[in-house]
mmCIF file of C-alpha atoms in Angstrom:
data_model
loop_
_atom_site.group_PDB
_atom_site.id
_atom_site.type_symbol
_atom_site.label_atom_id
_atom_site.label_comp_id
_atom_site.label_asym_id
_atom_site.label_seq_id
_atom_site.Cartn_x
_atom_site.Cartn_y
_atom_site.Cartn_z
ATOM 1 C CA MET C 1 50.203 -34.276 -32.041
ATOM 2 C CA ILE C 2 46.741 -32.658 -31.706
ATOM 3 C CA SER C 3 45.404 -30.948 -34.779
ATOM 4 C CA PRO C 4 44.719 -27.206 -34.675
ATOM 5 C CA TRP C 5 41.033 -27.900 -35.410
ATOM 6 C CA LEU C 6 40.730 -30.125 -32.388
ATOM 7 C CA MET C 7 42.506 -27.538 -30.207
ATOM 8 C CA ALA C 8 40.146 -24.816 -31.425
ATOM 9 C CA ALA C 9 37.109 -27.047 -30.790
ATOM 10 C CA LEU C 10 38.387 -27.910 -27.302
ATOM 11 C CA ALA C 11 39.061 -24.250 -26.497
ATOM 12 C CA GLY C 12 35.608 -23.315 -27.807
ATOM 13 C CA GLY C 13 34.016 -26.046 -25.707
ATOM 14 C CA ILE C 14 35.824 -24.868 -22.581
ATOM 15 C CA ILE C 15 34.707 -21.290 -23.230
ATOM 16 C CA ILE C 16 31.101 -22.406 -23.789
ATOM 17 C CA VAL C 17 31.097 -24.507 -20.588
ATOM 18 C CA GLY C 18 32.609 -21.579 -18.663
ATOM 19 C CA LEU C 19 29.970 -19.194 -19.992
ATOM 20 C CA ALA C 20 27.198 -21.685 -19.187
ATOM 21 C CA VAL C 21 28.443 -22.043 -15.602
ATOM 22 C CA TYR C 22 28.655 -18.234 -15.276
ATOM 23 C CA ALA C 23 25.115 -17.854 -16.671
ATOM 24 C CA GLY C 24 23.892 -20.458 -14.203
ATOM 25 C CA ILE C 25 25.488 -18.564 -11.315
ATOM 26 C CA LEU C 26 23.891 -15.314 -12.487
ATOM 27 C CA LEU C 27 20.478 -16.981 -12.803
ATOM 28 C CA ALA C 28 20.790 -18.421 -9.292
ATOM 29 C CA ARG C 29 21.674 -14.962 -7.930
ATOM 30 C CA LEU C 30 18.744 -13.420 -9.787
ATOM 31 C CA ARG C 31 16.374 -16.060 -8.410
ATOM 32 C CA GLN C 32 17.706 -15.439 -4.888
ATOM 33 C CA GLN C 33 17.352 -11.648 -5.244
ATOM 34 C CA THR C 34 13.823 -12.038 -6.585
ATOM 35 C CA GLN C 35 12.904 -14.276 -3.673
ATOM 36 C CA GLN C 36 14.434 -11.827 -1.163
ATOM 37 C CA ARG C 37 12.566 -8.946 -2.788
ATOM 38 C CA GLN C 38 9.261 -10.837 -2.634
ATOM 39 C CA GLN C 39 9.870 -11.677 1.034
ATOM 40 C CA ALA C 40 10.651 -8.015 1.798
ATOM 41 C CA ILE C 41 7.462 -6.909 0.015
ATOM 42 C CA HIS C 42 5.470 -9.504 1.930
ATOM 43 C CA ARG C 43 6.917 -8.339 5.285
ATOM 44 C CA ARG C 44 6.197 -4.707 4.365
ATOM 45 C CA ASN C 45 2.649 -5.572 3.311
ATOM 46 C CA GLU C 46 2.129 -7.396 6.622
ATOM 47 C CA ARG C 47 3.277 -4.337 8.612
ATOM 48 C CA ILE C 48 0.991 -2.090 6.561
ATOM 49 C CA LEU C 49 -1.860 -4.551 6.992
ATOM 50 C CA ASP C 50 -1.379 -4.508 10.778
ATOM 51 C CA SER C 51 -1.670 -0.707 10.694
ATOM 52 C CA ILE C 52 -4.775 -0.916 8.505
ATOM 53 C CA ARG C 53 -6.434 -3.318 10.944
ATOM 54 C CA THR C 54 -5.539 -1.148 13.945
ATOM 55 C CA ILE C 55 -6.889 2.036 12.366
ATOM 56 C CA ALA C 56 -9.997 0.221 11.124
ATOM 57 C CA MET C 57 -10.678 -0.985 14.670
ATOM 58 C CA ALA C 58 -10.214 2.552 15.979
ATOM 59 C CA VAL C 59 -12.682 3.903 13.418
ATOM 60 C CA ARG C 60 -15.122 1.062 14.103
ATOM 61 C CA ASP C 61 -14.949 1.744 17.859
ATOM 62 C CA ASP C 62 -15.245 5.551 17.393
ATOM 63 C CA GLN C 63 -11.740 6.161 18.747
ATOM 64 C CA CYS C 64 -10.768 7.853 15.480
ATOM 65 C CA ASN C 65 -13.019 10.162 13.481
ATOM 66 C CA LEU C 66 -14.138 9.053 10.046
ATOM 67 C CA SER C 67 -12.203 11.696 8.101
ATOM 68 C CA GLU C 68 -8.895 10.935 9.761
ATOM 69 C CA GLY C 69 -9.539 7.216 9.367
ATOM 70 C CA ALA C 70 -10.390 7.635 5.689
ATOM 71 C CA ILE C 71 -7.207 9.617 5.046
ATOM 72 C CA ARG C 72 -5.000 7.135 6.880
ATOM 73 C CA LEU C 73 -6.671 3.988 5.549
ATOM 74 C CA THR C 74 -6.770 5.028 1.890
ATOM 75 C CA ASN C 75 -3.114 6.056 1.985
ATOM 76 C CA LEU C 76 -2.121 2.758 3.589
ATOM 77 C CA LEU C 77 -4.242 0.699 1.206
ATOM 78 C CA ASN C 78 -2.629 2.496 -1.727
ATOM 79 C CA THR C 79 0.858 1.554 -0.495
ATOM 80 C CA LEU C 80 0.197 -2.189 -0.473
ATOM 81 C CA GLN C 81 2.122 -3.921 -3.272
ATOM 82 C CA PHE C 82 0.749 -6.784 -5.323
ATOM 83 C CA SER C 83 1.847 -8.516 -8.511
ATOM 84 C CA GLN C 84 -1.406 -7.323 -10.095
ATOM 85 C CA PRO C 85 -2.672 -3.820 -9.256
ATOM 86 C CA LYS C 86 -5.652 -3.792 -6.907
ATOM 87 C CA ASP C 87 -8.310 -1.086 -7.037
ATOM 88 C CA PHE C 88 -9.310 -0.572 -3.419
ATOM 89 C CA ALA C 89 -11.505 2.398 -4.391
ATOM 90 C CA THR C 90 -14.049 -0.046 -5.820
ATOM 91 C CA ASP C 91 -13.798 -2.312 -2.752
ATOM 92 C CA TYR C 92 -14.146 0.555 -0.253
ATOM 93 C CA PRO C 93 -16.062 3.325 -2.049
ATOM 94 C CA GLY C 94 -17.221 5.086 1.129
ATOM 95 C CA LEU C 95 -13.699 5.516 2.484
ATOM 96 C CA TYR C 96 -12.361 6.721 -0.847
ATOM 97 C CA ASP C 97 -15.321 9.062 -1.357
ATOM 98 C CA LEU C 98 -14.772 10.683 2.040
ATOM 99 C CA TYR C 99 -11.036 10.874 1.367
ATOM 100 C CA ASP C 100 -11.667 12.641 -1.949
ATOM 101 C CA ARG C 101 -13.939 15.146 -0.226
ATOM 102 C CA VAL C 102 -11.604 16.038 2.666
ATOM 103 C CA LYS C 103 -8.126 15.555 1.210
ATOM 104 C CA GLU C 104 -7.751 19.214 0.250
ATOM 105 C CA MET C 105 -8.841 20.497 3.648
ATOM 106 C CA PRO C 106 -5.897 21.845 5.633
ATOM 107 C CA THR C 107 -4.708 19.940 8.694
ATOM 108 C CA HIS C 108 -2.370 20.527 11.613
ATOM 109 C CA GLU C 109 -0.560 23.870 11.475
ATOM 110 C CA ALA C 110 -2.234 24.952 8.213
ATOM 111 C CA ARG C 111 -5.636 24.412 9.820
ATOM 112 C CA ASN C 112 -4.583 26.444 12.856
ATOM 113 C CA GLN C 113 -3.661 29.323 10.541
ATOM 114 C CA LEU C 114 -7.261 29.575 9.279
ATOM 115 C CA LYS C 115 -9.641 32.145 10.704
ATOM 116 C CA ARG C 116 -12.003 30.754 13.313
ATOM 117 C CA ASN C 117 -15.102 31.078 11.112
ATOM 118 C CA GLU C 118 -13.338 29.325 8.197
ATOM 119 C CA ARG C 119 -12.281 26.475 10.497
ATOM 120 C CA MET C 120 -15.844 26.127 11.757
ATOM 121 C CA ARG C 121 -17.213 26.165 8.203
ATOM 122 C CA GLN C 122 -14.821 23.367 7.209
ATOM 123 C CA ASP C 123 -15.619 21.414 10.385
ATOM 124 C CA LEU C 124 -19.327 21.590 9.595
ATOM 125 C CA GLN C 125 -18.703 20.575 6.007
ATOM 126 C CA ARG C 126 -16.515 17.655 7.127
ATOM 127 C CA ALA C 127 -19.108 16.585 9.698
ATOM 128 C CA GLY C 128 -21.764 16.601 6.971
ATOM 129 C CA PHE C 129 -19.619 14.407 4.737
ATOM 130 C CA GLU C 130 -18.953 12.031 7.639
ATOM 131 C CA GLN C 131 -22.634 11.809 8.540
ATOM 132 C CA GLU C 132 -23.583 11.118 4.925
ATOM 133 C CA LEU C 133 -21.065 8.288 4.540
ATOM 134 C CA GLU C 134 -20.920 6.922 8.101
ATOM 135 C CA ALA C 135 -23.088 3.833 7.610
ATOM 136 C CA GLN C 136 -21.169 2.719 4.526
ATOM 137 C CA ILE C 137 -17.771 3.438 6.099
ATOM 138 C CA LYS C 138 -18.665 1.463 9.242
ATOM 139 C CA ILE C 139 -19.409 -1.559 7.038
ATOM 140 C CA GLU C 140 -16.148 -1.090 5.160
ATOM 141 C CA VAL C 141 -13.966 -0.741 8.284
ATOM 142 C CA ALA C 142 -15.581 -3.878 9.705
ATOM 143 C CA ARG C 143 -14.307 -5.681 6.594
ATOM 144 C CA LEU C 144 -10.876 -4.054 6.904
ATOM 145 C CA VAL C 145 -10.468 -5.301 10.490
ATOM 146 C CA SER C 146 -10.207 -8.832 9.099
ATOM 147 C CA LEU C 147 -8.470 -7.981 5.806
ATOM 148 C CA GLU C 148 -5.976 -10.618 4.678
ATOM 149 C CA LEU C 149 -3.355 -10.486 1.959
ATOM 150 C CA PRO C 150 -4.045 -12.538 -1.157
ATOM 151 C CA GLY C 151 -2.368 -15.921 -1.161
ATOM 152 C CA ARG C 152 -2.571 -16.518 2.580
#
């Protein structure tokens, strides 16, 4: 006959082994989910990066005006996800400066609602900003055309 102490120790051991197996399964699932999440982020970053390169080429080749390019590029750069935050404003100060200057200007339907003289005033102001920052932005978009994600 098995002593009650031995039965309790055996039952405890079975419970501990069961919990260890369950913990191992949970850790494996967590590792798999983390890996899937990282792959999804990488795929998303690659799609965003393709858009950044395309817009940068359009700005470089004068197919897109500087203000529109600055708005689109800064917003896309800000959506890239990294394990450590990246400050693109220091890497591309011309783009971010132009963005800061024109971001409050109305676009699309709101712009069409403005009086003609107000629209012209804003267009002249925007053109002045673009002219002031054009040389720096052209250098920055040339770098963005070949931008790569870290770790590649």
